[in-house]
Tab-separated table of C-alpha atoms in Angstrom:
chain	number	residue	atom	x	y	z
B	1	UNK	CA	0.046	0.158	-0.066
B	2	UNK	CA	1.493	3.453	-1.074
B	3	UNK	CA	1.037	6.079	1.372
B	4	UNK	CA	1.061	9.602	1.425
B	5	UNK	CA	1.293	12.104	4.752
B	6	UNK	CA	-1.085	14.774	4.978
B	7	UNK	CA	1.470	16.582	7.505
B	8	UNK	CA	4.638	17.491	8.647
B	9	UNK	CA	6.555	15.182	10.695
B	10	UNK	CA	6.051	15.392	14.101
B	11	UNK	CA	8.782	17.218	16.244
B	12	UNK	CA	11.008	15.738	18.732
B	13	UNK	CA	9.393	15.904	22.236
B	14	UNK	CA	5.516	16.742	20.987
B	15	UNK	CA	2.741	15.763	23.136
B	16	UNK	CA	0.723	15.292	20.422
B	17	UNK	CA	3.059	13.254	18.309
B	18	UNK	CA	1.195	10.059	19.188
B	19	UNK	CA	-2.169	11.222	18.741
B	20	UNK	CA	-1.722	12.035	14.637
B	21	UNK	CA	-1.487	8.988	12.087
B	22	UNK	CA	-0.214	9.196	8.606
B	23	UNK	CA	-2.766	9.851	5.821
B	24	UNK	CA	-4.074	6.829	3.478
B	25	UNK	CA	-5.062	8.566	0.367
B	26	UNK	CA	-5.294	4.708	-1.270
B	27	UNK	CA	-8.854	4.142	1.341
B	28	UNK	CA	-10.981	5.697	3.184
B	29	UNK	CA	-9.274	9.043	3.465
B	30	UNK	CA	-9.250	9.743	-0.131
B	31	UNK	CA	-12.775	10.744	0.559
B	32	UNK	CA	-11.301	13.057	3.042
B	33	UNK	CA	-9.738	15.511	0.665
B	34	UNK	CA	-12.431	17.700	0.392
B	35	UNK	CA	-12.574	18.171	3.865
B	36	UNK	CA	-8.577	18.628	4.516
B	37	UNK	CA	-9.004	21.322	1.753
B	38	UNK	CA	-11.795	22.841	4.202
B	39	UNK	CA	-10.199	22.452	7.277
B	40	UNK	CA	-6.872	24.267	5.957
B	41	UNK	CA	-9.015	27.064	5.351
B	42	UNK	CA	-10.375	26.898	8.717
B	43	UNK	CA	-6.655	26.734	10.379
B	44	UNK	CA	-5.455	29.537	7.945
B	45	UNK	CA	-8.338	31.535	9.316
B	46	UNK	CA	-8.262	30.928	12.656
B	47	UNK	CA	-4.176	31.873	12.772
B	48	UNK	CA	-5.197	35.279	11.553
B	49	UNK	CA	-7.932	36.298	13.890
B	50	UNK	CA	-5.277	34.239	17.021
B	51	UNK	CA	-2.826	36.752	16.219
B	52	UNK	CA	-5.397	39.723	16.906
B	53	UNK	CA	-6.320	38.243	20.098
B	54	UNK	CA	-3.150	37.758	21.337
B	55	UNK	CA	-1.933	40.872	21.173
B	56	UNK	CA	1.628	39.946	22.693
B	57	UNK	CA	2.726	38.193	19.342
B	58	UNK	CA	2.306	41.274	17.894
B	59	UNK	CA	4.465	43.428	20.013
B	60	UNK	CA	6.743	40.418	19.670
B	61	UNK	CA	6.706	40.258	15.197
B	62	UNK	CA	5.387	36.705	16.320
B	63	UNK	CA	2.563	35.214	14.269
B	64	UNK	CA	0.506	31.836	14.484
B	65	UNK	CA	1.317	29.456	11.547
B	66	UNK	CA	-0.660	26.575	10.844
B	67	UNK	CA	1.060	22.984	9.768
B	68	UNK	CA	-0.462	20.393	7.434
B	69	UNK	CA	-3.867	18.847	8.286
B	70	UNK	CA	-3.646	15.327	10.217
B	71	UNK	CA	-5.955	12.657	11.161
B	72	UNK	CA	-6.715	12.518	14.898
B	73	UNK	CA	-8.112	9.785	17.127
B	74	UNK	CA	-8.490	11.294	20.576
B	75	UNK	CA	-9.624	8.123	21.567
B	76	UNK	CA	-6.218	6.629	21.186
B	77	UNK	CA	-4.314	8.939	24.183
B	78	UNK	CA	-6.562	10.159	26.659
B	79	UNK	CA	-4.105	10.254	29.904
B	80	UNK	CA	-2.423	13.739	29.781
B	81	UNK	CA	1.681	12.866	29.740
B	82	UNK	CA	2.905	16.125	29.237
B	83	UNK	CA	1.111	19.158	31.120
B	84	UNK	CA	-0.704	20.951	32.228
B	85	UNK	CA	-2.859	21.323	29.014
B	86	UNK	CA	-6.018	23.605	28.466
B	87	UNK	CA	-9.336	22.274	26.336
B	88	UNK	CA	-12.114	23.727	25.021
B	89	UNK	CA	-14.806	21.510	23.739
B	90	UNK	CA	-17.514	22.926	21.265
B	91	UNK	CA	-20.320	20.822	19.885
B	92	UNK	CA	-23.197	21.647	17.491
B	93	UNK	CA	-25.980	22.630	19.265
B	94	UNK	CA	-28.598	20.601	16.987
B	95	UNK	CA	-25.926	18.209	14.627
B	96	UNK	CA	-23.575	15.722	15.224
B	97	UNK	CA	-20.635	18.146	14.339
B	98	UNK	CA	-17.647	18.301	17.198
B	99	UNK	CA	-14.716	20.615	17.279
B	100	UNK	CA	-11.690	20.924	19.929
B	101	UNK	CA	-9.456	23.711	20.724
B	102	UNK	CA	-6.316	22.211	22.852
B	103	UNK	CA	-3.291	24.384	24.220
B	104	UNK	CA	-0.267	22.572	25.063
B	105	UNK	CA	1.917	23.142	28.240
B	106	UNK	CA	4.460	25.678	26.091
B	107	UNK	CA	1.688	27.780	25.170
B	108	UNK	CA	0.040	28.352	28.304
B	109	UNK	CA	3.128	29.188	30.034
B	110	UNK	CA	3.762	31.668	26.920
B	111	UNK	CA	-0.067	33.412	27.167
B	112	UNK	CA	0.820	33.538	31.022
B	113	UNK	CA	3.658	35.745	30.119
B	114	UNK	CA	2.308	37.869	27.624
B	115	UNK	CA	-0.761	38.765	29.762
B	116	UNK	CA	1.593	39.808	32.290
B	117	UNK	CA	3.612	41.669	30.231
B	118	UNK	CA	6.801	40.003	29.807
B	119	UNK	CA	9.648	41.773	27.797
B	120	UNK	CA	10.364	40.736	24.299
B	121	UNK	CA	12.758	37.260	23.735
B	122	UNK	CA	11.178	36.241	27.471
B	123	UNK	CA	10.807	32.459	27.078
B	124	UNK	CA	7.581	30.596	28.292
B	125	UNK	CA	6.763	30.655	32.025
B	126	UNK	CA	7.534	26.599	33.719
B	127	UNK	CA	4.491	25.547	34.540
B	128	UNK	CA	4.500	22.640	37.440
B	129	UNK	CA	1.697	19.884	36.789
B	130	UNK	CA	-1.243	21.543	37.029
B	131	UNK	CA	-2.553	25.634	36.787
B	132	UNK	CA	-2.874	27.163	39.945
B	133	UNK	CA	-6.532	28.793	40.302
B	134	UNK	CA	-5.211	32.050	39.410
B	135	UNK	CA	-3.170	30.856	36.411
B	136	UNK	CA	-6.440	28.950	35.150
B	137	UNK	CA	-8.574	32.294	35.302
B	138	UNK	CA	-5.871	34.101	33.159
B	139	UNK	CA	-5.359	31.466	30.608
B	140	UNK	CA	-9.279	30.528	30.483
B	141	UNK	CA	-10.388	33.814	29.378
B	142	UNK	CA	-7.885	33.993	26.499
B	143	UNK	CA	-8.597	30.392	25.757
B	144	UNK	CA	-12.594	30.814	25.814
B	145	UNK	CA	-11.440	34.179	23.241
B	146	UNK	CA	-9.961	31.793	20.743
B	147	UNK	CA	-12.210	29.328	20.810
B	148	UNK	CA	-14.461	32.081	19.585
B	149	UNK	CA	-12.200	32.984	16.872
B	150	UNK	CA	-12.228	28.954	16.144
B	151	UNK	CA	-16.034	28.882	16.329
B	152	UNK	CA	-15.761	32.175	13.952
B	153	UNK	CA	-13.373	30.472	11.417
B	154	UNK	CA	-15.649	27.033	11.017
B	155	UNK	CA	-18.817	29.057	10.920
B	156	UNK	CA	-17.324	31.359	8.006
B	157	UNK	CA	-15.850	28.348	5.935
B	158	UNK	CA	-17.748	25.645	6.182
B	159	UNK	CA	-21.324	26.918	7.653
B	160	UNK	CA	-21.012	24.713	10.901
B	161	UNK	CA	-22.148	26.931	13.920
B	162	UNK	CA	-20.357	25.376	16.978
B	163	UNK	CA	-20.587	26.659	20.965
B	164	UNK	CA	-18.469	25.780	23.802
B	165	UNK	CA	-19.485	23.419	26.261
B	166	UNK	CA	-16.406	22.915	28.110
B	167	UNK	CA	-13.544	24.715	29.073
B	168	UNK	CA	-11.129	23.040	31.702
B	169	UNK	CA	-7.183	22.844	32.440
B	170	UNK	CA	-5.976	19.023	32.805
B	171	UNK	CA	-3.217	18.090	34.939
B	172	UNK	CA	-0.570	15.891	34.031
B	173	UNK	CA	-1.678	12.422	34.573
B	174	UNK	CA	-5.021	13.278	34.427
B	175	UNK	CA	-7.677	12.012	32.073
B	176	UNK	CA	-9.022	14.149	29.126
B	177	UNK	CA	-12.667	14.969	28.811
B	178	UNK	CA	-12.177	14.681	24.837
B	179	UNK	CA	-12.438	11.185	23.573
B	180	UNK	CA	-13.925	11.460	20.126
B	181	UNK	CA	-12.473	9.609	17.100
B	182	UNK	CA	-11.881	10.421	13.276
B	183	UNK	CA	-11.348	13.828	13.280
B	184	UNK	CA	-8.920	16.723	11.403
B	185	UNK	CA	-6.578	18.238	13.013
B	186	UNK	CA	-4.587	21.401	12.943
B	187	UNK	CA	-1.551	22.445	15.100
B	188	UNK	CA	-0.886	26.017	14.876
B	189	UNK	CA	2.837	27.006	15.917
B	190	UNK	CA	4.033	30.347	17.390
B	191	UNK	CA	6.429	31.422	14.475
B	192	UNK	CA	9.101	33.844	15.725
B	193	UNK	CA	8.907	32.424	19.520
B	194	UNK	CA	11.278	29.974	20.568
B	195	UNK	CA	9.667	26.872	21.920
B	196	UNK	CA	7.247	24.294	21.119
B	197	UNK	CA	4.385	26.292	22.154
B	198	UNK	CA	1.017	24.728	20.427
B	199	UNK	CA	-2.635	25.891	19.272
B	200	UNK	CA	-4.348	22.256	18.317
B	201	UNK	CA	-7.812	23.174	16.419
B	202	UNK	CA	-9.636	19.802	15.463
B	203	UNK	CA	-12.996	18.959	13.979
B	204	UNK	CA	-15.324	16.286	13.664
B	205	UNK	CA	-14.329	14.474	10.198
B	206	UNK	CA	-17.678	13.055	9.179
B	207	UNK	CA	-19.550	16.518	9.641
B	208	UNK	CA	-16.686	18.559	7.997
B	209	UNK	CA	-16.502	16.024	4.900
B	210	UNK	CA	-20.470	16.623	4.881
B	211	UNK	CA	-20.619	20.431	5.021
B	212	UNK	CA	-17.464	20.434	2.684
B	213	UNK	CA	-19.636	18.939	-0.033
B	214	UNK	CA	-22.831	21.292	0.985
B	215	UNK	CA	-20.831	24.193	0.493
B	216	UNK	CA	-18.726	22.993	-3.007
B	217	UNK	CA	-18.733	26.460	-4.745
B	218	UNK	CA	-21.158	26.469	-7.776
B	219	UNK	CA	-19.923	26.703	-11.371
B	220	UNK	CA	-18.493	29.868	-12.257
B	221	UNK	CA	-20.677	32.217	-14.596
B	222	UNK	CA	-19.164	32.807	-18.088
B	223	UNK	CA	-19.226	36.049	-18.972
B	224	UNK	CA	-20.387	39.540	-17.092
B	225	UNK	CA	-23.912	38.975	-15.522
B	226	UNK	CA	-24.944	42.784	-16.730
B	227	UNK	CA	-24.795	41.343	-20.230
B	228	UNK	CA	-27.296	38.696	-19.450
B	229	UNK	CA	-29.573	41.444	-17.644
B	230	UNK	CA	-29.141	43.823	-20.933
B	231	UNK	CA	-30.029	41.085	-23.228
B	232	UNK	CA	-33.541	40.764	-21.541
B	233	UNK	CA	-34.187	44.197	-22.909
B	234	UNK	CA	-33.708	43.908	-26.127
B	235	UNK	CA	-37.001	44.480	-28.269
B	236	UNK	CA	-38.145	41.658	-30.393
B	237	UNK	CA	-40.541	42.030	-33.443
B	238	UNK	CA	-43.157	39.384	-33.059
B	239	UNK	CA	-44.895	39.111	-36.456
B	240	UNK	CA	-48.410	36.898	-36.864
B	241	UNK	CA	-48.930	36.306	-40.642
B	242	UNK	CA	-52.430	35.785	-41.673
B	243	UNK	CA	-51.368	34.267	-45.005
B	244	UNK	CA	-49.270	34.181	-47.719
B	245	UNK	CA	-49.846	34.762	-51.721
B	246	UNK	CA	-46.843	34.052	-54.078
B	247	UNK	CA	-47.186	36.680	-57.396
B	248	UNK	CA	-45.045	37.390	-60.593
B	249	UNK	CA	-42.652	40.771	-60.702
B	250	UNK	CA	-45.136	41.959	-63.435
B	251	UNK	CA	-48.291	41.786	-61.149
B	252	UNK	CA	-46.528	43.142	-58.588
B	253	UNK	CA	-45.605	45.968	-60.587
B	254	UNK	CA	-48.992	46.548	-61.505
B	255	UNK	CA	-50.592	46.426	-58.210
B	256	UNK	CA	-52.876	49.692	-57.572
B	257	UNK	CA	-54.909	50.568	-54.468
B	258	UNK	CA	-58.164	49.253	-54.244
B	259	UNK	CA	-57.352	45.349	-55.473
B	260	UNK	CA	-57.888	42.867	-53.485
B	261	UNK	CA	-55.067	40.160	-52.472
B	262	UNK	CA	-56.687	36.606	-52.072
B	263	UNK	CA	-54.838	34.707	-49.802
B	264	UNK	CA	-54.655	30.750	-49.161
B	265	UNK	CA	-55.656	30.706	-45.484
B	266	UNK	CA	-58.715	30.165	-44.892
B	267	UNK	CA	-60.776	32.157	-41.985
B	268	UNK	CA	-60.769	29.506	-39.632
B	269	UNK	CA	-57.229	28.588	-40.094
B	270	UNK	CA	-54.280	28.956	-37.973
B	271	UNK	CA	-52.151	31.902	-37.924
B	272	UNK	CA	-48.483	31.850	-37.666
B	273	UNK	CA	-46.628	33.624	-35.281
B	274	UNK	CA	-42.813	34.309	-35.881
B	275	UNK	CA	-40.306	35.516	-33.041
B	276	UNK	CA	-37.599	37.331	-34.072
B	277	UNK	CA	-38.392	35.969	-38.361
B	278	UNK	CA	-38.589	32.021	-36.506
B	279	UNK	CA	-41.859	30.528	-36.483
B	280	UNK	CA	-42.225	29.941	-32.670
B	281	UNK	CA	-46.777	29.730	-32.683
B	282	UNK	CA	-49.503	29.221	-33.877
B	283	UNK	CA	-53.072	31.433	-32.847
B	284	UNK	CA	-56.286	32.275	-34.062
B	285	UNK	CA	-57.172	36.014	-35.151
B	286	UNK	CA	-59.589	37.433	-32.350
B	287	UNK	CA	-60.893	41.081	-31.359
B	288	UNK	CA	-59.720	42.117	-28.146
B	289	UNK	CA	-61.268	45.711	-26.685
B	290	UNK	CA	-61.984	46.841	-30.146
B	291	UNK	CA	-58.396	45.792	-31.893
B	292	UNK	CA	-57.647	42.590	-33.762
B	293	UNK	CA	-55.538	40.376	-32.135
B	294	UNK	CA	-54.021	36.909	-32.237
B	295	UNK	CA	-54.347	34.313	-29.290
B	296	UNK	CA	-51.674	31.897	-28.748
B	297	UNK	CA	-52.964	28.452	-29.072
B	298	UNK	CA	-49.989	26.312	-29.169
B	299	UNK	CA	-45.956	25.984	-30.239
B	300	UNK	CA	-45.435	25.517	-33.483
B	301	UNK	CA	-44.051	22.211	-34.174
B	302	UNK	CA	-40.967	21.640	-35.950
């Protein structure tokens, strides 16, 4: 089986390395390509918004850089081996879609330093096995703001509406609340700042795949749509033919006022109606409001 990875190689020491698996595009994952593309757009939009939510990044001339999309199985590793971490669980109120925002220990330390106004070039705060109440309060406010950035990115890109269900810190050795399987994940790293700080976002693959199909861009129109509107206003000549007669040129030249041309059409015969010179309908002569008119009775059969 030929395998092809959809993510960057995990870096040494990443706690998330054992949760990611290689993408096999020869099997079911081949059908996830649309969802993976949608997830890529979600990650890019989230990264731009996250930089505005974390103003200390601007001061340090840093940015949030999303990695490639990974297949994620949260049920494979529930116990936190490198913590503490902070996770925000999201769910679709009337659907099956789920989302997850996870901040690793290095990201928590960096955010605490940023909130407390650390000088440029400072390293992330080293944390214990668990966050203190004060640390959890500071981080929780930022995490919820980042979760709203994630929610907005998902809503804009694929039309799924998520809401926060749970936001909490998880200490080293504790079990995570998130246990979903078959999701798509993007690790967002702090580019320009040393360390292994990661904001991880994940979405349920099945719901994302369905939303990606429903939100496929329609076939683009060719030409200027204003031209189509202008064409609708072009005047078209419609001619109702009462009949026809064939005359020789000599007789035509001798026609005089008062002469009668006898047509081949009987009084009760159908009248041909031409649109821009093309025979389109058949009708019957009638009187409407004192004027000669033609009532359309059917379409002309070629």
